[in-house]
PDB file of C-alpha atoms in Angstrom:
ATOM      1  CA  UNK A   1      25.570   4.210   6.372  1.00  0.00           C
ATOM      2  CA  UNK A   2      22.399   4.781   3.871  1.00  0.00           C
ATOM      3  CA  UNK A   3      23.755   7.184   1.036  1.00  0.00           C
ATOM      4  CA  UNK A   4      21.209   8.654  -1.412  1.00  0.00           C
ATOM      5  CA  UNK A   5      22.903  11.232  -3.939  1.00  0.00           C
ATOM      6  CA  UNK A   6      25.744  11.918  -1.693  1.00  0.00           C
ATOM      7  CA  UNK A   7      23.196  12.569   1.291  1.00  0.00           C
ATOM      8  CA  UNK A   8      23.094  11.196   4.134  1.00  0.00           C
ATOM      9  CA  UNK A   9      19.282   9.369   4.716  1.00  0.00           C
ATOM     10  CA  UNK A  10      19.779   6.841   7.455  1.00  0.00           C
ATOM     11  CA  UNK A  11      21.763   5.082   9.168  1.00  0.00           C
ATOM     12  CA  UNK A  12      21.690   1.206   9.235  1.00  0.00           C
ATOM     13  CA  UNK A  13      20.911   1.240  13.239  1.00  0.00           C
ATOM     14  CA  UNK A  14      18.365   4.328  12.635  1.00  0.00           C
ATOM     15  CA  UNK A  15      16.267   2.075   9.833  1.00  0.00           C
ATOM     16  CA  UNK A  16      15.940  -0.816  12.799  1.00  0.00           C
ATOM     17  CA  UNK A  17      15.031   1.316  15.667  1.00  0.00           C
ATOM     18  CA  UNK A  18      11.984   2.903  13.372  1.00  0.00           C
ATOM     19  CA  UNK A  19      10.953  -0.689  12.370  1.00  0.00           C
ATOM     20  CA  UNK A  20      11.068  -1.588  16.484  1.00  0.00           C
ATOM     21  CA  UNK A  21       9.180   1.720  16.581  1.00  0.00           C
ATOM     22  CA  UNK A  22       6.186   0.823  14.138  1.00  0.00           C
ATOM     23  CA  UNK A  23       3.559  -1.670  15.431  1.00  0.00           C
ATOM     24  CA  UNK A  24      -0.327  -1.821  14.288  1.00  0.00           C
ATOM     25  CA  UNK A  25      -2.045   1.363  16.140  1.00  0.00           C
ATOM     26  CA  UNK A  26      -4.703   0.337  17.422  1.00  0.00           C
ATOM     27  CA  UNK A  27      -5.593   3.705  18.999  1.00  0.00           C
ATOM     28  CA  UNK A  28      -5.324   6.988  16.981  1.00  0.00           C
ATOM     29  CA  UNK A  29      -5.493  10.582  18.327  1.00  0.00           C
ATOM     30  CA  UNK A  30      -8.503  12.264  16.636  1.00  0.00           C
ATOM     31  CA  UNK A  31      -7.346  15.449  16.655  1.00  0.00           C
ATOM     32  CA  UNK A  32      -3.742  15.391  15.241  1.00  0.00           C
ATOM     33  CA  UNK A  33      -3.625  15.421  11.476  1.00  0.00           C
ATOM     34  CA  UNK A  34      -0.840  14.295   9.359  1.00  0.00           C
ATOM     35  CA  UNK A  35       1.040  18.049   7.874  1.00  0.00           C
ATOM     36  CA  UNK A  36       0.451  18.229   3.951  1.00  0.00           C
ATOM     37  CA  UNK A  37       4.429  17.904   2.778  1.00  0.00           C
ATOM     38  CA  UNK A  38       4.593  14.632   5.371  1.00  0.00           C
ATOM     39  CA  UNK A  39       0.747  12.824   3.394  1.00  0.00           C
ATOM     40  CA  UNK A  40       2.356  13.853   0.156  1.00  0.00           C
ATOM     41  CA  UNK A  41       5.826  11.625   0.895  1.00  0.00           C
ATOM     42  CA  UNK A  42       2.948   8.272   1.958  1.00  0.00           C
ATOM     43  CA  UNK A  43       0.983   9.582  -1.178  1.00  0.00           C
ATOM     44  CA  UNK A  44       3.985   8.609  -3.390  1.00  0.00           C
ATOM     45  CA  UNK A  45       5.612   5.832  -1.435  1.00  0.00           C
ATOM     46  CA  UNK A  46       1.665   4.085  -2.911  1.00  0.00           C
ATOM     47  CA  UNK A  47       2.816   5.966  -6.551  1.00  0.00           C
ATOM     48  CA  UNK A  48       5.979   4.799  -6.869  1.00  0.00           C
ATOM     49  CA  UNK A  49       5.318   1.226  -5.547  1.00  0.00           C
ATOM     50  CA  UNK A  50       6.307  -1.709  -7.544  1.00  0.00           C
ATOM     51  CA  UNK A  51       4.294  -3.932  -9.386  1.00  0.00           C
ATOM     52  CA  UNK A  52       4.822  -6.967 -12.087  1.00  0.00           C
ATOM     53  CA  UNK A  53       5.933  -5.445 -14.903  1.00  0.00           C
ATOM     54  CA  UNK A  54       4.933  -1.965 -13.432  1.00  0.00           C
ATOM     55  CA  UNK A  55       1.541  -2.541 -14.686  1.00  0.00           C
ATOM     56  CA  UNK A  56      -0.226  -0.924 -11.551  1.00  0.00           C
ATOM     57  CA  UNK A  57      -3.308  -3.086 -11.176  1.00  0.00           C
ATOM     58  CA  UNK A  58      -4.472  -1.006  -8.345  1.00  0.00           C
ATOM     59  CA  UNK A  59      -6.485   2.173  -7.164  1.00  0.00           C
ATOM     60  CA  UNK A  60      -5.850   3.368  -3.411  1.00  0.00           C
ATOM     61  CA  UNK A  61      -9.280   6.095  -2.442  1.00  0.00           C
ATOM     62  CA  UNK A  62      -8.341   7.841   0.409  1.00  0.00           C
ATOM     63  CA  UNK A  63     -11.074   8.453   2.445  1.00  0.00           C
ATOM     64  CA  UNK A  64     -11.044  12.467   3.954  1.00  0.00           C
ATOM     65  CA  UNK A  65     -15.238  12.498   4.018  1.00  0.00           C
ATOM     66  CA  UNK A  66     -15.858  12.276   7.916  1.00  0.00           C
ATOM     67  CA  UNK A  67     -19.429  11.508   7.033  1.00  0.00           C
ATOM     68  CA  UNK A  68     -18.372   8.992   4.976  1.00  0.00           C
ATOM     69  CA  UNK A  69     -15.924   7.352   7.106  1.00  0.00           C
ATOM     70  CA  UNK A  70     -18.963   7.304  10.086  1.00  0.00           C
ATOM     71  CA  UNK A  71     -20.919   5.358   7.161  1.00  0.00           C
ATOM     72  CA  UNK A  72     -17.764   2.781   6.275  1.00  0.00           C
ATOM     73  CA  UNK A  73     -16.930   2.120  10.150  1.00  0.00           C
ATOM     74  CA  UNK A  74     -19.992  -0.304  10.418  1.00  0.00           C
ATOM     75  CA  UNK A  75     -18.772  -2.131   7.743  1.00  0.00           C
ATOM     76  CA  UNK A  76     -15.540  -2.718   9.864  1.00  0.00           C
ATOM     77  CA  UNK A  77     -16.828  -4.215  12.391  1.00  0.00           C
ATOM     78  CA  UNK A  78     -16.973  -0.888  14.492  1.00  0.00           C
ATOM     79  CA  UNK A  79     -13.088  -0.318  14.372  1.00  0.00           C
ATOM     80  CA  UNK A  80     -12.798   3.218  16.011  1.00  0.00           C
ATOM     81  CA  UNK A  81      -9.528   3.871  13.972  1.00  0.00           C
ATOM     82  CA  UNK A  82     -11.352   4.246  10.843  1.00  0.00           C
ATOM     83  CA  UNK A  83     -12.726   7.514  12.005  1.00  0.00           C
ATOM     84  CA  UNK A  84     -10.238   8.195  14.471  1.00  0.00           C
ATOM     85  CA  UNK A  85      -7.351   7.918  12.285  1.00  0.00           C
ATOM     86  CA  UNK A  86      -5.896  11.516  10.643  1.00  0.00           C
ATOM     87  CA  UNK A  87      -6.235   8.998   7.211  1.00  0.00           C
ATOM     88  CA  UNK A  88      -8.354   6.491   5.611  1.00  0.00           C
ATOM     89  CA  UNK A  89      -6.657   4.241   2.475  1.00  0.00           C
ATOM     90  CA  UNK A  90      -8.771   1.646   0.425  1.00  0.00           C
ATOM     91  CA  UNK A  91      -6.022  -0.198  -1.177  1.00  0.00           C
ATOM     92  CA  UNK A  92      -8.343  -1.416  -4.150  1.00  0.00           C
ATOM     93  CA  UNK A  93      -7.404  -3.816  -7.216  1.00  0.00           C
ATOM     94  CA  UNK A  94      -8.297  -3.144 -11.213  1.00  0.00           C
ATOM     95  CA  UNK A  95     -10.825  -6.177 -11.310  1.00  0.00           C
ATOM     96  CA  UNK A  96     -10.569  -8.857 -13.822  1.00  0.00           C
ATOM     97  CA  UNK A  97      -7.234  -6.782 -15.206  1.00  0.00           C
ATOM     98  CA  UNK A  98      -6.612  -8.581 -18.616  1.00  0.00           C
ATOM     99  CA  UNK A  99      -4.376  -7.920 -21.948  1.00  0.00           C
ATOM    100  CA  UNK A 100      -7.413  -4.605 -22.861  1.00  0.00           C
ATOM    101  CA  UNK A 101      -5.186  -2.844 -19.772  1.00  0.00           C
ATOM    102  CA  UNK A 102      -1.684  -3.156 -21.765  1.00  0.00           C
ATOM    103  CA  UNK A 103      -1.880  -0.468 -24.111  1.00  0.00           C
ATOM    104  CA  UNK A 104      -2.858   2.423 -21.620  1.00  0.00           C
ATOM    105  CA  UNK A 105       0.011   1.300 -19.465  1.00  0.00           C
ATOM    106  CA  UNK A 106       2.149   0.887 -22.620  1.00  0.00           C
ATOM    107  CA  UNK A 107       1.216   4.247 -23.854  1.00  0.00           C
ATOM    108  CA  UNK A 108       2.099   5.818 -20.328  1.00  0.00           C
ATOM    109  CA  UNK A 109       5.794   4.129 -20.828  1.00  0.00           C
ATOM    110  CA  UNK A 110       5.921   5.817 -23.986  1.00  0.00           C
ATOM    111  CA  UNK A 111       5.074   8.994 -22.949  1.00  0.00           C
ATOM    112  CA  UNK A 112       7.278   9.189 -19.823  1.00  0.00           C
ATOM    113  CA  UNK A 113      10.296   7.636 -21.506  1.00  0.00           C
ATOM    114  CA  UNK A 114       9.564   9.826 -24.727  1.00  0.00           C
ATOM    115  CA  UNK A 115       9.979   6.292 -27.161  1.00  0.00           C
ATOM    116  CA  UNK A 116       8.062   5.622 -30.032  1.00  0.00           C
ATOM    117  CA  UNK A 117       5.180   2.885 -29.027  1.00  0.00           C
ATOM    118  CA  UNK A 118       6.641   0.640 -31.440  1.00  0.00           C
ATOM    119  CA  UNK A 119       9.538   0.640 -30.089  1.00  0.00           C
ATOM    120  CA  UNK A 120       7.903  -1.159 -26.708  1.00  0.00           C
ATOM    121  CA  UNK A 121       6.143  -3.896 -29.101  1.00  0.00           C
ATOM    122  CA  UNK A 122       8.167  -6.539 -27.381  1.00  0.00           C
ATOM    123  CA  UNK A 123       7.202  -5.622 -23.900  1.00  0.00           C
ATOM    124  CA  UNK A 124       3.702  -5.130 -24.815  1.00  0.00           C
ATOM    125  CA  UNK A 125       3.661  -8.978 -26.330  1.00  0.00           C
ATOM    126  CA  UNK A 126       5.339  -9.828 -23.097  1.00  0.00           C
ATOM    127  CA  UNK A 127       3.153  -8.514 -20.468  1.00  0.00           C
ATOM    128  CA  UNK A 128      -0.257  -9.961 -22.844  1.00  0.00           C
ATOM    129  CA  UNK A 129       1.715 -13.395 -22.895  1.00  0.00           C
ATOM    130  CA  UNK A 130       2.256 -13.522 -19.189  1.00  0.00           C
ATOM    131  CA  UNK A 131      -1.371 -12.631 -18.954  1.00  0.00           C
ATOM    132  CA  UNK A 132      -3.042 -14.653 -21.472  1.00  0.00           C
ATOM    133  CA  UNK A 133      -0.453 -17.843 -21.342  1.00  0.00           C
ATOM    134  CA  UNK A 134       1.285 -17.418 -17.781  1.00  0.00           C
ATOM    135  CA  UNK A 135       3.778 -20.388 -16.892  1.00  0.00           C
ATOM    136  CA  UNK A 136       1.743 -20.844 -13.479  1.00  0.00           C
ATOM    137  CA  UNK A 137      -2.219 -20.867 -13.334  1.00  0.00           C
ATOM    138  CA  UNK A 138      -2.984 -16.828 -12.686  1.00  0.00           C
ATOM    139  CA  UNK A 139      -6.633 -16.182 -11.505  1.00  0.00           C
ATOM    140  CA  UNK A 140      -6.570 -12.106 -12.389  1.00  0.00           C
ATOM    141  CA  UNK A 141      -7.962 -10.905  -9.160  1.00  0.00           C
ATOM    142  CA  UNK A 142      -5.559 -12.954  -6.801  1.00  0.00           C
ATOM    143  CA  UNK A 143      -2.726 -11.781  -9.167  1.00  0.00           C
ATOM    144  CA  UNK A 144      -3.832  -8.444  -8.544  1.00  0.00           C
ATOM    145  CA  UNK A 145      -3.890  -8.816  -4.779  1.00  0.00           C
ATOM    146  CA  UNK A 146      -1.080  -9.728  -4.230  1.00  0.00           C
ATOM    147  CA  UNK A 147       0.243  -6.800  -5.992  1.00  0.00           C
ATOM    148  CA  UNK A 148      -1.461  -4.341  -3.948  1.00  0.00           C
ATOM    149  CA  UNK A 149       0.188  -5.844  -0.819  1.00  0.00           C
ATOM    150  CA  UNK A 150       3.472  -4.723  -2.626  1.00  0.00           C
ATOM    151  CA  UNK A 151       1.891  -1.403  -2.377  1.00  0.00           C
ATOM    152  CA  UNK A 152       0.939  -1.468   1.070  1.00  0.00           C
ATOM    153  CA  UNK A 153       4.163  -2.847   2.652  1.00  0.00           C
ATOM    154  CA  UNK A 154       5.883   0.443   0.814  1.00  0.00           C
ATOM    155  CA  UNK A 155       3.529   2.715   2.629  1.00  0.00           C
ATOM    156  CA  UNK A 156       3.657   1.100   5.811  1.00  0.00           C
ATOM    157  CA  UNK A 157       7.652   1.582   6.163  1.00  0.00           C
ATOM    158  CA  UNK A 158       7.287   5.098   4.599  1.00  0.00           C
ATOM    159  CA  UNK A 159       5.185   5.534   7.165  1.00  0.00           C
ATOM    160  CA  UNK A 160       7.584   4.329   9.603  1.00  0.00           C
ATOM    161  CA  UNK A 161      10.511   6.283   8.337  1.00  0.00           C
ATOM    162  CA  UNK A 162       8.575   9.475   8.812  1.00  0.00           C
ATOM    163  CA  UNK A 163       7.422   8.673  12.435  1.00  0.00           C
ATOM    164  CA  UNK A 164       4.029   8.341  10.992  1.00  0.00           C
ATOM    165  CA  UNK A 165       1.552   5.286  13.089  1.00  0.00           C
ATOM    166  CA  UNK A 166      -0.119   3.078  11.126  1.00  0.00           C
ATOM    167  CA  UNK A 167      -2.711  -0.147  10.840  1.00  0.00           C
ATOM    168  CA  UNK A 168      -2.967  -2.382   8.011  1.00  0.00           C
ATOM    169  CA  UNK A 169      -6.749  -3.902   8.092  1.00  0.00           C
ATOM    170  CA  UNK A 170      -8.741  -6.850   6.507  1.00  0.00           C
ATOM    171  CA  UNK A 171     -11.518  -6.650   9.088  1.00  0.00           C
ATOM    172  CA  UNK A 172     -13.800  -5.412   6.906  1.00  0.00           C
ATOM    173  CA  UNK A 173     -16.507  -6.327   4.322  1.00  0.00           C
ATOM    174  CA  UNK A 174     -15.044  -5.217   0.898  1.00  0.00           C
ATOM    175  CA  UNK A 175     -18.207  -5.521  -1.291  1.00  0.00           C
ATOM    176  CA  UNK A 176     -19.906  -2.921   1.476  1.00  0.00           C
ATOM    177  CA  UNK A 177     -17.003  -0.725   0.941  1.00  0.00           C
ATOM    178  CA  UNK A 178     -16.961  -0.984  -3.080  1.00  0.00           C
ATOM    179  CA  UNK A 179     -20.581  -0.218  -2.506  1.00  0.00           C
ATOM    180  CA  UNK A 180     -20.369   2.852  -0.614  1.00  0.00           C
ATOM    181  CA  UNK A 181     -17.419   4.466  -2.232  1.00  0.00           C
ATOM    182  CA  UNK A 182     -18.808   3.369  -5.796  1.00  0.00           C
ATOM    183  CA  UNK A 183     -15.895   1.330  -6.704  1.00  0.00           C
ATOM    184  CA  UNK A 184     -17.771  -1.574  -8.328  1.00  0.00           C
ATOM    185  CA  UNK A 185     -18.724   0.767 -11.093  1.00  0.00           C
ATOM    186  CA  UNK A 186     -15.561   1.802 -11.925  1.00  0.00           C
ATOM    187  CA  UNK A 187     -14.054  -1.412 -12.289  1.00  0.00           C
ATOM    188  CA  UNK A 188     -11.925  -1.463  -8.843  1.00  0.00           C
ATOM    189  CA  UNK A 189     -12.652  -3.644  -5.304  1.00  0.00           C
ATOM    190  CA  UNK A 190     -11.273  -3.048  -1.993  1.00  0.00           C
ATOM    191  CA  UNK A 191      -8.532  -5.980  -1.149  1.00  0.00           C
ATOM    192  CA  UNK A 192      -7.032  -4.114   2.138  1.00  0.00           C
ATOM    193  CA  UNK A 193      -7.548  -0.618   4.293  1.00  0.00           C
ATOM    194  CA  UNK A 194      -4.879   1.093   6.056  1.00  0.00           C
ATOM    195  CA  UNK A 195      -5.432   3.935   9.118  1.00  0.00           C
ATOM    196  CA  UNK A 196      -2.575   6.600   9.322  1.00  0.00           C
ATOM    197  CA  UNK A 197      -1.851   9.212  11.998  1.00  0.00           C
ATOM    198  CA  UNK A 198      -0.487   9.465  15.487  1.00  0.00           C
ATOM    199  CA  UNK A 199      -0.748   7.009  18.469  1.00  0.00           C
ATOM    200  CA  UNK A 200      -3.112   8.085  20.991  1.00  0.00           C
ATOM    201  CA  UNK A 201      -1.641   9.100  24.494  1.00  0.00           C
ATOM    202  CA  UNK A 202      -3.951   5.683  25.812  1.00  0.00           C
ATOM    203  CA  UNK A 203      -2.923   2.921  23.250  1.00  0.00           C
ATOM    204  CA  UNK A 204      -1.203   1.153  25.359  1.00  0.00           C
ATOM    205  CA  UNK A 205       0.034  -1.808  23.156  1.00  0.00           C
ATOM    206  CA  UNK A 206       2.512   1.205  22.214  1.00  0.00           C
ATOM    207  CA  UNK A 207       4.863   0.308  25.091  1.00  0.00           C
ATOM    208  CA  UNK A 208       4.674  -3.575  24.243  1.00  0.00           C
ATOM    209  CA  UNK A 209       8.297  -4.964  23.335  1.00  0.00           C
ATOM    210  CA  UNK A 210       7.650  -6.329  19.333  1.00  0.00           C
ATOM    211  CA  UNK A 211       7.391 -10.079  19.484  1.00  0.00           C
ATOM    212  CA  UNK A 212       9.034 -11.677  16.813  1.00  0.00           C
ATOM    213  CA  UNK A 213      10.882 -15.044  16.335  1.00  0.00           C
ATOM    214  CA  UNK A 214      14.630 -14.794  16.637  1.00  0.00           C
ATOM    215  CA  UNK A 215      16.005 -14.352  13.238  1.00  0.00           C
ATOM    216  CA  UNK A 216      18.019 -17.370  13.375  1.00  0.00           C
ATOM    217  CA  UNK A 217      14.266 -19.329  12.938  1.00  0.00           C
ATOM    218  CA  UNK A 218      13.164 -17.122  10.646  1.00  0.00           C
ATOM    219  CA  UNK A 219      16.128 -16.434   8.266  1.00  0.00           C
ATOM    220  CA  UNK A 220      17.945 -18.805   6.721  1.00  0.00           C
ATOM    221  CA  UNK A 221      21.455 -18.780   4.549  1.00  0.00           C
ATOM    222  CA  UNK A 222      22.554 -20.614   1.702  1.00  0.00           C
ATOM    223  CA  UNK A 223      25.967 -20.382   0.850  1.00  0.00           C
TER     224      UNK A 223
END
């Protein structure tokens, strides 16, 4: 049994059946909307996210403009759901993130955790050191990426907790999209877009049993 401040959340059999629930919508009903309280939980599941050293290399645009999102859909290769959908995320990285973007983030610490700045000097070193000298070859963008998918796996079980359909997508052509929504210029690109909303009554790869491999091939034990 899931516990969170003596609260009951869910239950270990509840958390599997949501995951069997969730699948990649492929079809979304246009005219059901995700309520405000329900977006504002999938708003902060992308917040609170984790990152390497919680430096937050990322900017996700959510896309409400149904004007805009007619304009974006060609650049997705057509994909209804980006209009269809009741939401529109461009999971976006910080391009070319480098040691410049360690004392905004450093200051932020400082002010949330009310500590003197100096007092985070050796974090500060640590984060420019992992940047400047890391102890694998670290090409910023990739780095970056790969962070944002950190993001994007929290919002897609969020999503599934709260009965909320989603589609993570990569058909598209980010430069178009950093285009359109201006991102170049503020230093961000699109990496990965994600549709949320509710399953249309037709989708029919709703009904589809998940297909996975059996965990025994999949997960392995070392004791």
């Amino acid at each position: 049994m899931v516990t969170f401040m003596n609260t009951l959340v869910l239950t270990p059999e509840q958390v599997i059946q949501k995951l069997h629930w969730r699948y990649a919508t492929a079809n979304f009903a246009s005219n059901k909307k995700i309520p405000e309280d329900v977006w504002h939980a999938l708003e902060q599941s992308l917040v609170l996210a984790p990152s390497c050293y919680g430096l937050q290399p990322w900017k996700f645009v959510v896309v409400r403009n149904q004007a805009l999102r007619h304009q974006l859909v060609k650049h997705a290769f057509n994909q209804a759901k980006i209009v269809e959908s009741s939401h529109l995320v461009v999971l976006a990285i910080k391009t070319n993130i480098n040691v410049s973007d360690v004392a905004p983030y450093i200051d932020r610490v400082a002010q949330v955790r009310q500590v003197p700045v100096s007092k985070l000097e050796k974090f500060s070193d640590a984060i420019k050191n992992y940047l400047t000298s890391p102890p694998f070859p670290l090409q910023p963008d990739k780095w970056s990426a790969k962070q944002v998918y950190l993001a994007l796996g929290f919002f897609l079980y969020s999503a599934a907790m709260l009965g909320i359909d989603t589609c993570p997508i990569e058909g598209f052509v980010p430069s178009q999209f950093d285009d359109v929504l201006g991102l170049s210029e503020q230093g961000y690109s699109a990496v990965v877009l994600c549709t949320a909303g509710y399953r249309s009554e037709n989708d029919r790869s709703a009904a589809l049993p998940k297909v996975r491999y059996e965990t025994e091939k999949v997960v392995q034990y070392i004791d």
